[in-house]
XYZ file of C-alpha atoms in Angstrom:
620
model
C -67.152 14.067 -17.369
C -67.027 17.563 -17.600
C -66.441 19.701 -20.311
C -62.433 19.520 -19.274
C -62.346 16.343 -19.280
C -63.735 14.693 -22.708
C -61.350 17.836 -24.278
C -58.140 16.100 -22.702
C -59.657 12.808 -23.445
C -59.713 13.441 -27.343
C -56.265 15.412 -28.055
C -54.727 12.248 -25.646
C -56.717 9.852 -28.839
C -55.031 12.425 -31.146
C -51.740 11.417 -30.309
C -52.244 7.985 -29.550
C -53.725 7.864 -33.217
C -50.578 10.557 -34.764
C -47.290 9.052 -33.006
C -46.801 5.435 -33.612
C -43.685 5.361 -32.680
C -41.032 6.508 -29.830
C -38.044 7.804 -30.408
C -34.851 6.521 -29.103
C -34.264 8.993 -26.381
C -37.714 8.637 -24.622
C -37.310 4.348 -25.235
C -34.189 4.866 -23.444
C -36.098 6.807 -20.255
C -39.853 4.257 -20.606
C -36.836 1.287 -20.076
C -37.009 1.529 -16.410
C -40.583 1.262 -16.052
C -42.040 -2.427 -18.140
C -45.609 -1.451 -17.663
C -45.498 2.009 -19.080
C -46.735 2.130 -22.719
C -43.857 1.390 -25.209
C -45.228 2.484 -27.653
C -46.268 6.163 -26.937
C -44.767 8.486 -26.092
C -44.568 10.302 -22.474
C -46.154 13.878 -21.646
C -45.319 14.340 -18.381
C -42.812 13.710 -16.044
C -43.788 13.955 -12.413
C -40.310 14.168 -9.009
C -40.793 11.995 -5.989
C -37.721 12.704 -3.103
C -35.479 12.714 -6.025
C -37.014 10.805 -8.623
C -38.074 10.920 -11.621
C -40.760 9.205 -13.574
C -41.477 10.368 -17.234
C -45.984 9.971 -17.450
C -49.153 9.797 -19.367
C -51.103 12.239 -17.900
C -54.701 10.408 -18.985
C -54.288 7.233 -16.541
C -52.805 8.910 -13.809
C -55.920 12.519 -14.094
C -57.832 9.795 -14.615
C -57.627 8.176 -10.684
C -55.838 10.685 -8.856
C -58.155 14.445 -7.839
C -54.648 15.842 -6.756
C -52.937 15.414 -10.443
C -55.367 15.715 -12.257
C -55.723 19.826 -10.251
C -52.464 20.766 -10.680
C -53.237 19.328 -15.121
C -55.849 21.716 -15.303
C -54.625 24.870 -13.413
C -51.845 25.149 -16.035
C -53.690 23.620 -19.099
C -53.373 26.605 -21.266
C -49.519 26.410 -21.097
C -46.590 24.014 -21.336
C -46.937 22.266 -18.495
C -45.464 18.912 -17.913
C -43.396 18.068 -14.944
C -44.736 18.059 -11.834
C -42.257 17.633 -8.125
C -44.465 15.912 -5.338
C -43.669 16.766 -1.747
C -43.638 15.309 0.834
C -45.265 12.780 -0.575
C -45.706 9.604 1.742
C -44.103 6.099 1.338
C -41.610 7.766 -0.467
C -41.251 6.661 -4.323
C -41.802 3.225 -3.811
C -45.595 4.178 -3.014
C -46.028 6.712 -5.988
C -44.792 3.859 -7.832
C -47.341 1.452 -6.587
C -50.321 4.018 -7.040
C -48.733 4.271 -10.173
C -49.779 1.409 -11.139
C -52.909 1.291 -9.690
C -53.431 4.246 -11.843
C -52.205 1.526 -15.579
C -54.233 -0.639 -14.498
C -50.671 -2.996 -13.531
C -51.806 -6.752 -11.069
C -49.929 -6.444 -7.367
C -51.007 -7.278 -5.124
C -51.560 -5.018 -2.402
C -50.130 -6.710 1.225
C -49.623 -5.918 5.250
C -46.676 -4.687 4.325
C -47.705 -2.386 1.948
C -51.347 -1.327 2.303
C -50.789 1.047 5.640
C -48.120 2.900 2.106
C -51.250 2.566 -0.346
C -53.829 3.735 2.498
C -51.418 7.199 2.564
C -50.595 8.324 -0.533
C -54.348 7.836 -2.075
C -55.413 9.975 0.427
C -52.363 12.668 -0.722
C -53.227 11.700 -4.224
C -56.516 12.122 -3.727
C -57.420 8.714 -5.618
C -61.199 8.098 -4.028
C -64.221 6.985 -4.794
C -65.089 10.534 -7.208
C -63.119 10.062 -9.575
C -62.957 6.477 -10.499
C -64.970 3.927 -9.085
C -63.677 1.059 -7.337
C -60.569 3.359 -6.802
C -57.316 3.133 -4.462
C -58.386 4.403 -1.718
C -61.957 2.139 -1.322
C -59.594 -0.529 -2.147
C -56.707 -0.443 0.664
C -59.587 -0.018 2.864
C -61.559 -2.392 3.088
C -58.117 -4.781 2.527
C -57.700 -2.939 6.113
C -61.147 -3.798 7.655
C -61.280 -7.501 6.214
C -58.304 -9.128 5.957
C -56.176 -7.109 8.392
C -57.617 -6.305 11.383
C -58.754 -9.961 11.649
C -55.467 -11.133 12.389
C -53.061 -9.639 15.429
C -49.274 -10.225 13.544
C -50.436 -8.688 10.532
C -51.615 -5.805 12.678
C -48.747 -5.307 14.469
C -46.531 -5.871 10.804
C -48.973 -2.453 9.092
C -48.132 -0.836 12.882
C -44.708 -1.038 11.774
C -45.627 1.101 8.538
C -47.019 3.103 10.200
C -43.803 4.289 12.322
C -43.056 5.712 9.101
C -45.581 6.974 8.550
C -47.535 9.878 10.824
C -49.196 11.586 11.660
C -50.587 10.708 7.991
C -51.441 7.657 9.145
C -52.798 8.541 12.464
C -55.439 10.831 10.618
C -56.696 8.230 8.169
C -57.565 5.396 11.812
C -55.077 3.407 10.779
C -53.018 3.083 13.751
C -56.354 3.100 15.726
C -58.539 0.349 13.631
C -54.962 -2.180 13.924
C -54.521 -0.914 17.830
C -58.258 -1.455 18.542
C -57.776 -5.074 16.185
C -55.070 -5.848 18.784
C -56.514 -5.296 21.748
C -59.755 -7.165 20.706
C -58.019 -10.256 19.552
C -55.621 -10.052 23.020
C -58.544 -10.263 25.248
C -60.769 -13.107 22.666
C -57.373 -15.090 22.590
C -57.777 -14.955 27.020
C -61.161 -15.647 27.295
C -60.061 -18.456 24.594
C -57.832 -19.959 27.276
C -59.459 -19.433 30.249
C -62.437 -21.548 28.822
C -59.464 -23.986 28.207
C -57.823 -23.973 31.856
C -61.951 -25.026 33.402
C -62.106 -28.320 34.765
C -64.181 -29.589 37.539
C -63.258 -30.906 41.288
C -63.986 -34.069 42.645
C -67.120 -32.165 44.422
C -68.426 -31.240 40.862
C -67.589 -27.652 41.420
C -66.335 -25.815 38.181
C -62.597 -24.260 38.856
C -60.067 -22.979 37.506
C -56.919 -25.210 37.313
C -54.148 -22.440 37.384
C -51.865 -25.035 36.989
C -51.988 -25.864 33.197
C -50.105 -23.424 31.497
C -51.855 -20.070 30.095
C -51.108 -19.914 25.789
C -53.362 -16.882 25.680
C -50.724 -14.718 25.827
C -48.327 -15.386 22.667
C -49.376 -12.127 21.681
C -46.159 -10.805 23.885
C -43.477 -11.037 21.954
C -45.262 -9.692 18.761
C -45.297 -6.644 19.917
C -42.140 -5.809 21.728
C -41.009 -5.017 17.930
C -42.948 -2.404 18.581
C -41.783 1.581 18.706
C -42.667 2.380 22.441
C -45.397 5.476 21.501
C -47.006 2.727 19.638
C -46.772 0.325 21.784
C -47.987 2.531 24.605
C -50.637 2.515 22.710
C -51.674 -1.119 22.173
C -51.665 -1.704 26.219
C -53.777 1.196 27.538
C -56.282 -0.258 24.640
C -55.880 -3.654 26.545
C -56.660 -2.683 29.917
C -58.945 -1.208 28.996
C -60.890 -4.373 27.204
C -59.689 -6.005 30.282
C -56.853 -8.123 29.835
C -55.285 -9.475 32.656
C -52.833 -7.800 34.901
C -50.564 -10.906 35.117
C -50.183 -10.906 31.146
C -49.645 -6.561 31.791
C -47.095 -6.293 33.747
C -45.282 -9.896 31.877
C -45.401 -8.360 28.151
C -43.660 -4.757 30.311
C -41.457 -6.669 31.622
C -40.192 -8.288 28.103
C -40.711 -4.891 26.442
C -38.284 -3.109 28.611
C -36.185 -6.171 28.559
C -35.856 -6.056 24.953
C -35.093 -2.729 24.930
C -33.260 -1.438 26.842
C -30.891 -4.408 27.086
C -29.929 -4.482 23.508
C -27.629 -0.790 23.607
C -26.721 -2.370 27.108
C -22.918 -1.458 25.992
C -23.333 2.410 25.632
C -22.808 1.755 29.405
C -19.800 -0.077 29.329
C -16.627 2.018 29.394
C -14.252 -0.589 27.835
C -16.276 -0.313 25.125
C -15.664 1.891 22.072
C -16.419 5.550 22.781
C -19.431 6.960 21.300
C -20.563 9.984 19.374
C -22.124 12.529 21.224
C -25.324 12.992 18.679
C -25.832 8.779 19.758
C -25.344 8.105 23.540
C -28.348 11.490 23.288
C -30.529 9.826 21.287
C -30.834 6.346 22.940
C -30.735 8.064 25.939
C -33.824 9.854 25.230
C -34.932 6.334 23.724
C -34.691 5.113 26.738
C -35.537 7.472 29.219
C -39.056 7.593 26.937
C -39.417 3.524 27.101
C -38.748 3.868 30.729
C -40.853 6.081 31.094
C -43.731 5.262 29.784
C -43.742 1.665 30.998
C -44.237 2.597 34.603
C -47.215 4.570 32.947
C -48.045 1.208 32.058
C -48.002 -0.400 35.299
C -50.521 -1.901 36.767
C -52.148 -0.619 40.317
C -52.630 -4.555 41.461
C -49.244 -5.421 43.605
C -47.456 -8.643 42.550
C -48.323 -8.163 38.766
C -44.953 -8.132 38.190
C -41.674 -8.790 40.222
C -40.102 -6.480 42.731
C -36.257 -6.892 40.448
C -37.696 -5.778 37.836
C -39.169 -2.568 39.501
C -36.041 -2.023 40.554
C -33.892 -2.378 37.975
C -36.709 0.364 36.200
C -36.193 3.104 39.162
C -32.304 2.329 38.436
C -32.470 3.001 34.373
C -34.208 6.394 35.993
C -32.402 7.411 38.035
C -29.882 6.735 35.620
C -31.099 8.119 32.397
C -33.094 10.725 34.816
C -35.890 10.406 34.277
C -38.839 12.363 35.260
C -39.087 12.781 38.569
C -43.333 11.927 38.795
C -41.818 7.997 37.288
C -39.081 8.494 40.116
C -41.459 8.966 42.628
C -43.953 6.716 41.386
C -41.919 3.360 41.064
C -40.353 4.354 44.911
C -44.093 4.092 45.398
C -44.608 0.969 44.056
C -41.441 -0.642 45.401
C -43.067 1.078 49.235
C -46.132 -1.173 49.157
C -44.064 -4.731 48.717
C -40.520 -4.048 50.593
C -40.631 -7.491 52.306
C -40.331 -9.128 49.027
C -37.043 -7.151 48.197
C -33.639 -8.391 48.637
C -29.993 -6.458 49.854
C -28.653 -6.413 46.211
C -32.092 -4.223 45.593
C -31.387 -2.010 47.902
C -28.342 -1.305 46.756
C -28.525 1.683 43.605
C -25.478 3.039 42.950
C -25.685 7.460 43.091
C -25.011 7.837 39.235
C -25.302 11.822 39.487
C -23.254 12.999 42.665
C -19.723 12.418 41.801
C -17.409 12.528 45.143
C -21.010 11.660 47.462
C -21.900 8.577 49.155
C -21.510 5.231 46.910
C -25.166 4.323 46.814
C -28.387 5.853 46.810
C -29.278 6.898 50.157
C -32.073 8.458 49.586
C -33.758 6.793 47.298
C -33.588 4.245 49.973
C -35.261 6.490 52.786
C -38.065 8.035 50.145
C -38.793 3.649 49.890
C -38.706 3.304 53.085
C -41.492 6.052 54.573
C -42.959 5.204 51.741
C -43.177 1.287 53.556
C -44.354 3.716 56.402
C -47.151 5.524 55.395
C -48.256 2.343 54.131
C -48.642 0.749 57.219
C -49.818 3.287 59.381
C -52.849 3.575 56.987
C -52.899 0.039 57.662
C -54.053 -0.254 60.468
C -56.081 2.421 60.373
C -58.048 1.146 58.171
C -58.126 -2.401 58.530
C -59.600 -2.042 62.815
C -60.449 -6.052 62.586
C -56.182 -7.206 62.510
C -57.301 -5.227 66.612
C -58.724 -8.557 67.826
C -56.363 -10.388 65.898
C -54.144 -12.617 68.996
C -51.614 -13.915 66.659
C -48.299 -12.803 65.629
C -48.184 -14.266 62.638
C -50.424 -11.838 60.437
C -49.122 -10.567 57.446
C -48.603 -6.436 57.960
C -46.629 -7.734 61.218
C -44.676 -10.424 58.988
C -43.902 -7.438 56.863
C -42.584 -5.306 59.530
C -40.326 -8.206 60.786
C -38.770 -8.399 57.201
C -38.058 -4.795 56.842
C -36.318 -4.435 59.958
C -33.793 -7.087 59.090
C -33.746 -5.748 55.440
C -32.917 -2.358 56.250
C -30.006 -3.189 59.485
C -28.390 -5.170 56.384
C -29.211 -2.130 54.008
C -27.482 0.004 57.061
C -24.446 -2.929 57.646
C -23.411 -2.513 53.869
C -23.309 1.133 53.666
C -21.916 2.150 57.638
C -18.398 1.071 56.226
C -18.666 4.220 53.795
C -16.626 7.014 54.392
C -17.960 9.807 53.020
C -21.508 8.732 54.302
C -22.900 11.398 56.604
C -24.511 10.916 60.259
C -27.632 12.594 59.682
C -28.116 10.335 56.659
C -27.282 6.887 57.993
C -30.068 8.301 60.930
C -32.488 9.142 58.999
C -32.739 5.439 57.563
C -32.685 3.522 60.755
C -35.746 5.477 62.900
C -38.039 5.706 59.465
C -39.668 2.180 60.782
C -41.319 2.523 63.835
C -40.070 1.250 67.237
C -41.438 -1.983 67.613
C -39.948 -3.018 63.985
C -36.984 -5.051 65.653
C -38.051 -8.332 67.851
C -34.279 -7.934 67.684
C -30.991 -5.159 68.070
C -28.869 -7.728 67.249
C -28.699 -6.220 63.683
C -29.010 -2.719 63.870
C -26.011 -2.770 66.969
C -23.663 -4.964 64.354
C -24.312 -2.083 61.525
C -23.780 0.760 64.548
C -20.334 -0.825 65.478
C -19.314 -0.471 61.566
C -19.732 2.673 60.628
C -18.652 3.458 64.239
C -14.935 1.985 63.250
C -15.281 2.885 60.020
C -15.707 7.180 61.364
C -13.360 7.234 64.260
C -13.275 11.407 64.283
C -17.073 11.001 65.236
C -16.853 13.333 68.795
C -18.469 12.060 71.490
C -22.094 13.503 70.998
C -22.287 12.347 68.114
C -21.568 8.545 69.240
C -24.419 9.247 71.627
C -26.844 9.676 69.146
C -26.162 6.956 67.265
C -25.916 4.406 70.668
C -28.917 5.823 71.161
C -31.017 3.439 68.649
C -30.123 0.655 70.472
C -32.206 -0.452 72.760
C -30.293 -2.559 74.938
C -32.597 -4.821 75.810
C -32.477 -6.520 73.193
C -29.816 -7.393 72.119
C -29.319 -11.330 72.896
C -26.260 -12.194 74.982
C -23.619 -12.740 72.666
C -24.128 -9.247 71.305
C -24.694 -7.526 74.465
C -20.909 -9.907 75.851
C -20.012 -7.555 72.569
C -20.916 -3.929 73.897
C -19.794 -4.429 77.549
C -16.739 -5.015 75.903
C -16.766 -2.911 72.876
C -14.241 -0.022 73.241
C -16.250 1.683 70.725
C -18.983 2.466 72.562
C -19.744 5.611 74.855
C -19.018 4.784 79.105
C -22.765 5.924 79.308
C -23.994 2.740 76.789
C -21.094 0.225 78.578
C -22.748 1.036 81.286
C -26.906 0.202 80.154
C -25.427 -2.629 79.060
C -23.640 -4.249 82.087
C -26.712 -3.114 83.649
C -29.333 -5.252 81.761
C -27.406 -7.632 81.630
C -27.650 -8.046 86.194
C -31.396 -7.387 85.507
C -31.408 -10.695 82.520
C -28.963 -11.943 85.269
C -32.035 -11.113 88.105
C -34.952 -12.167 85.724
C -33.420 -15.801 85.018
C -33.093 -15.800 88.743
C -36.268 -14.237 89.146
C -38.314 -17.643 87.087
C -36.328 -20.395 88.183
C -37.432 -19.466 92.008
C -41.035 -18.689 90.249
C -40.812 -22.079 89.219
C -39.767 -24.415 93.178
C -42.714 -22.307 95.057
C -44.930 -21.983 92.735
C -45.817 -18.708 93.002
C -49.001 -17.145 91.862
C -50.010 -17.549 88.100
C -50.441 -13.755 88.057
C -46.589 -12.804 88.793
C -44.782 -15.840 86.558
C -46.640 -14.022 83.335
C -45.632 -10.298 84.543
C -41.975 -11.277 83.973
C -42.893 -13.152 80.592
C -44.893 -10.600 79.648
C -41.473 -8.309 78.277
C -40.530 -10.202 75.877
C -43.648 -11.595 74.505
C -44.909 -7.846 73.825
C -41.380 -6.861 72.205
C -41.749 -9.928 70.217
C -45.871 -8.265 68.528
C -46.180 -4.985 67.094
C -49.210 -2.621 68.780
C -51.914 -3.787 66.439
C -51.645 -7.120 66.879
C -50.756 -7.074 70.281
C -53.577 -5.511 71.469
C -56.176 -7.945 71.751
C -53.121 -9.312 74.795
C -52.092 -5.645 76.339
C -55.886 -5.188 76.938
C -55.816 -8.828 78.854
C -52.613 -7.172 80.490
C -54.042 -4.052 81.273
C -56.845 -5.884 83.443
C -54.221 -8.221 84.826
C -52.473 -5.113 85.876
C -55.302 -3.566 87.132
C -55.650 -6.368 89.416
C -52.449 -7.070 90.935
C -52.739 -3.017 91.704
C -55.585 -3.595 93.593
C -53.756 -6.170 95.665
C -50.937 -4.171 95.907
C -53.185 -1.772 97.389
C -54.562 -3.561 100.374
C -51.468 -4.867 101.039
C -49.928 -1.475 101.609
C -52.390 -1.415 103.609
C -51.720 -4.603 105.448
C -47.746 -3.333 105.875
C -49.001 -0.131 106.704
C -50.774 -1.490 109.646
C -48.279 -3.607 110.580
C -46.370 -0.425 110.672
C -47.721 1.509 113.028
C -48.395 -1.770 115.619
C -44.044 -2.030 115.013
C -43.569 2.287 116.044
C -46.115 0.937 118.961
C -44.071 -1.919 120.125
C -40.978 0.076 119.466
C -41.203 2.891 121.855
C -42.245 0.158 124.271
C -39.568 -2.202 124.391
C -36.660 -0.828 122.879
C -34.440 -3.789 122.975
C -32.097 -5.046 120.447
C -34.192 -8.745 120.310
C -37.347 -6.584 119.287
C -35.158 -5.229 116.814
C -33.276 -7.947 115.501
C -37.411 -10.088 114.991
C -37.934 -6.696 112.817
C -35.602 -6.974 110.226
C -35.538 -10.430 109.682
C -39.648 -9.343 109.420
C -38.663 -6.620 107.093
C -36.109 -8.850 104.753
C -38.703 -11.529 104.188
C -40.520 -8.634 102.613
C -38.869 -8.967 98.591
C -40.830 -6.161 96.444
C -38.142 -6.650 93.484
C -40.215 -11.025 92.663
C -43.644 -8.520 92.842
C -42.837 -5.391 90.900
C -39.903 -6.207 88.235
C -40.640 -3.868 85.390
C -42.207 -4.182 82.168
C -38.859 -2.840 80.230
C -36.169 -5.755 82.480
C -37.720 -8.795 80.852
C -35.535 -11.111 79.688
C -35.647 -10.989 75.794
C -37.304 -13.320 73.588
C -36.533 -16.245 72.574
C -35.330 -15.304 68.631
C -33.204 -12.374 70.701
C -31.219 -15.524 71.766
C -30.014 -16.135 67.437
C -26.474 -14.410 66.459
C -23.848 -14.924 64.313
C -21.053 -15.328 66.606
C -18.700 -14.515 64.435
C -20.967 -10.547 63.468
C -19.682 -9.952 67.356
C -15.824 -11.653 67.821
C -13.204 -9.889 69.357
C -11.936 -7.163 66.873
């Protein structure tokens, strides 16, 4: 102890010896602090957050370096009052620190350890001024007790919300965050081991039917503020916690935070102050952006309906463009899992515009199409497959049906511009639709709701439809649809005739036993229409070989016909009788070119295109 401290100690000891009682007013001031010496008058007053503490210098300066320095600076003056500004934890924390200086016993718990740690740093209650001081005690408790239990770490972090940024500088947040991530990872590993079992063949495998109990922490951390929650999830991802567990935690946190103030958007609720609304919007905007940034990169770890819900909220709250584009990209990568209700995103920000946010859906479809293209380029092995049920082809068919239903839903909107309708319908590749009944239905609804379209605009719409891919019911409806342009009706009638002719050709093949390659050509059009270029690559190669062989046969036959024609011409010159001409006509009539050279585009539709709801195409 230095000379100054010895003098102060002697002076205080003399005061204790000389004054054996306190004045009445001083006793009344100290009745609020039972832990203060009742028989010694106070000699210093400390103000914290508007609250006055009448205390003694010696117990404080013996443990607090900050107060010791303040008293030493005013040693020569009548210094009796100190105001501590911005003390972490306020008056409550200072009272606990003062009790520690006076030697009063109290319990350090998870609810006060963060406050005590911060106030000990503020008051400089370190080992330099007293052995086993408040700073070392709280740090020991934090390391040896709190960090061993996940729920205690969460409670400490909740109290740290009001102690930032000091709690961050003192590493309290880092210690608790790392402890929670480590504990969750350990619990998950233990839970995974508990699900290991031996199969009948003697191999060790994971029983996926057993419920995983290693994710009980999900509910605990959902009580944290978004910035601290974000820190924990980021730490868990670094530690290797399962993406499914992280996804489940994100869903739970979003539902808990974003729905607790749902009455804010209810028009029937009472009007709220603009400042309150703005604060809530800002909080929820931060939550949405944080959750989007934390989403695992793996597919299907969160439901696609949850992604659409986040996207709607992001549009409503006007979140950053990066967050919305990220959600659109994630949704596009698994769009085949979506439903029509998912795609119907209301147009929140544009009054008087379309009822639904068509632009967002278009960007999602573009992401889906780009993903399909990249998969086709990367996965060359898929070209060797003859199967129709590949995952990519199945997804494409599902999305095409979904888009047709979406177009039919938005087509009745009087404010929907033709350009937006067209851009949605044209986003998917031409081979995505094996049946055009749904697209025809959507276009018919649009024509009914927008009767002021010009003939040119109607033609643009109808160019989307491949009338060869209409079912018989849809074709019959289109042939009598007065809303269609005349050119489209003519096409429908033409392809109906082609359909009938092909049916007759098929029947003729069965009765006359034509060569196999001819009957194969008649049905190949329907087969090709039901397959994408990637999945149909092998069959197209076989078709090319067959076509080459048939072309060679046709050339040989053409040579024979030319020779026969030359012979007949010579015969005509020699004999110009009517009998010869009649025989020539009968001979020429037996040459059936159409039965051999029917175009692929005029083949009968696939079986799938025959299934159509008759209610959709009823006469209006």
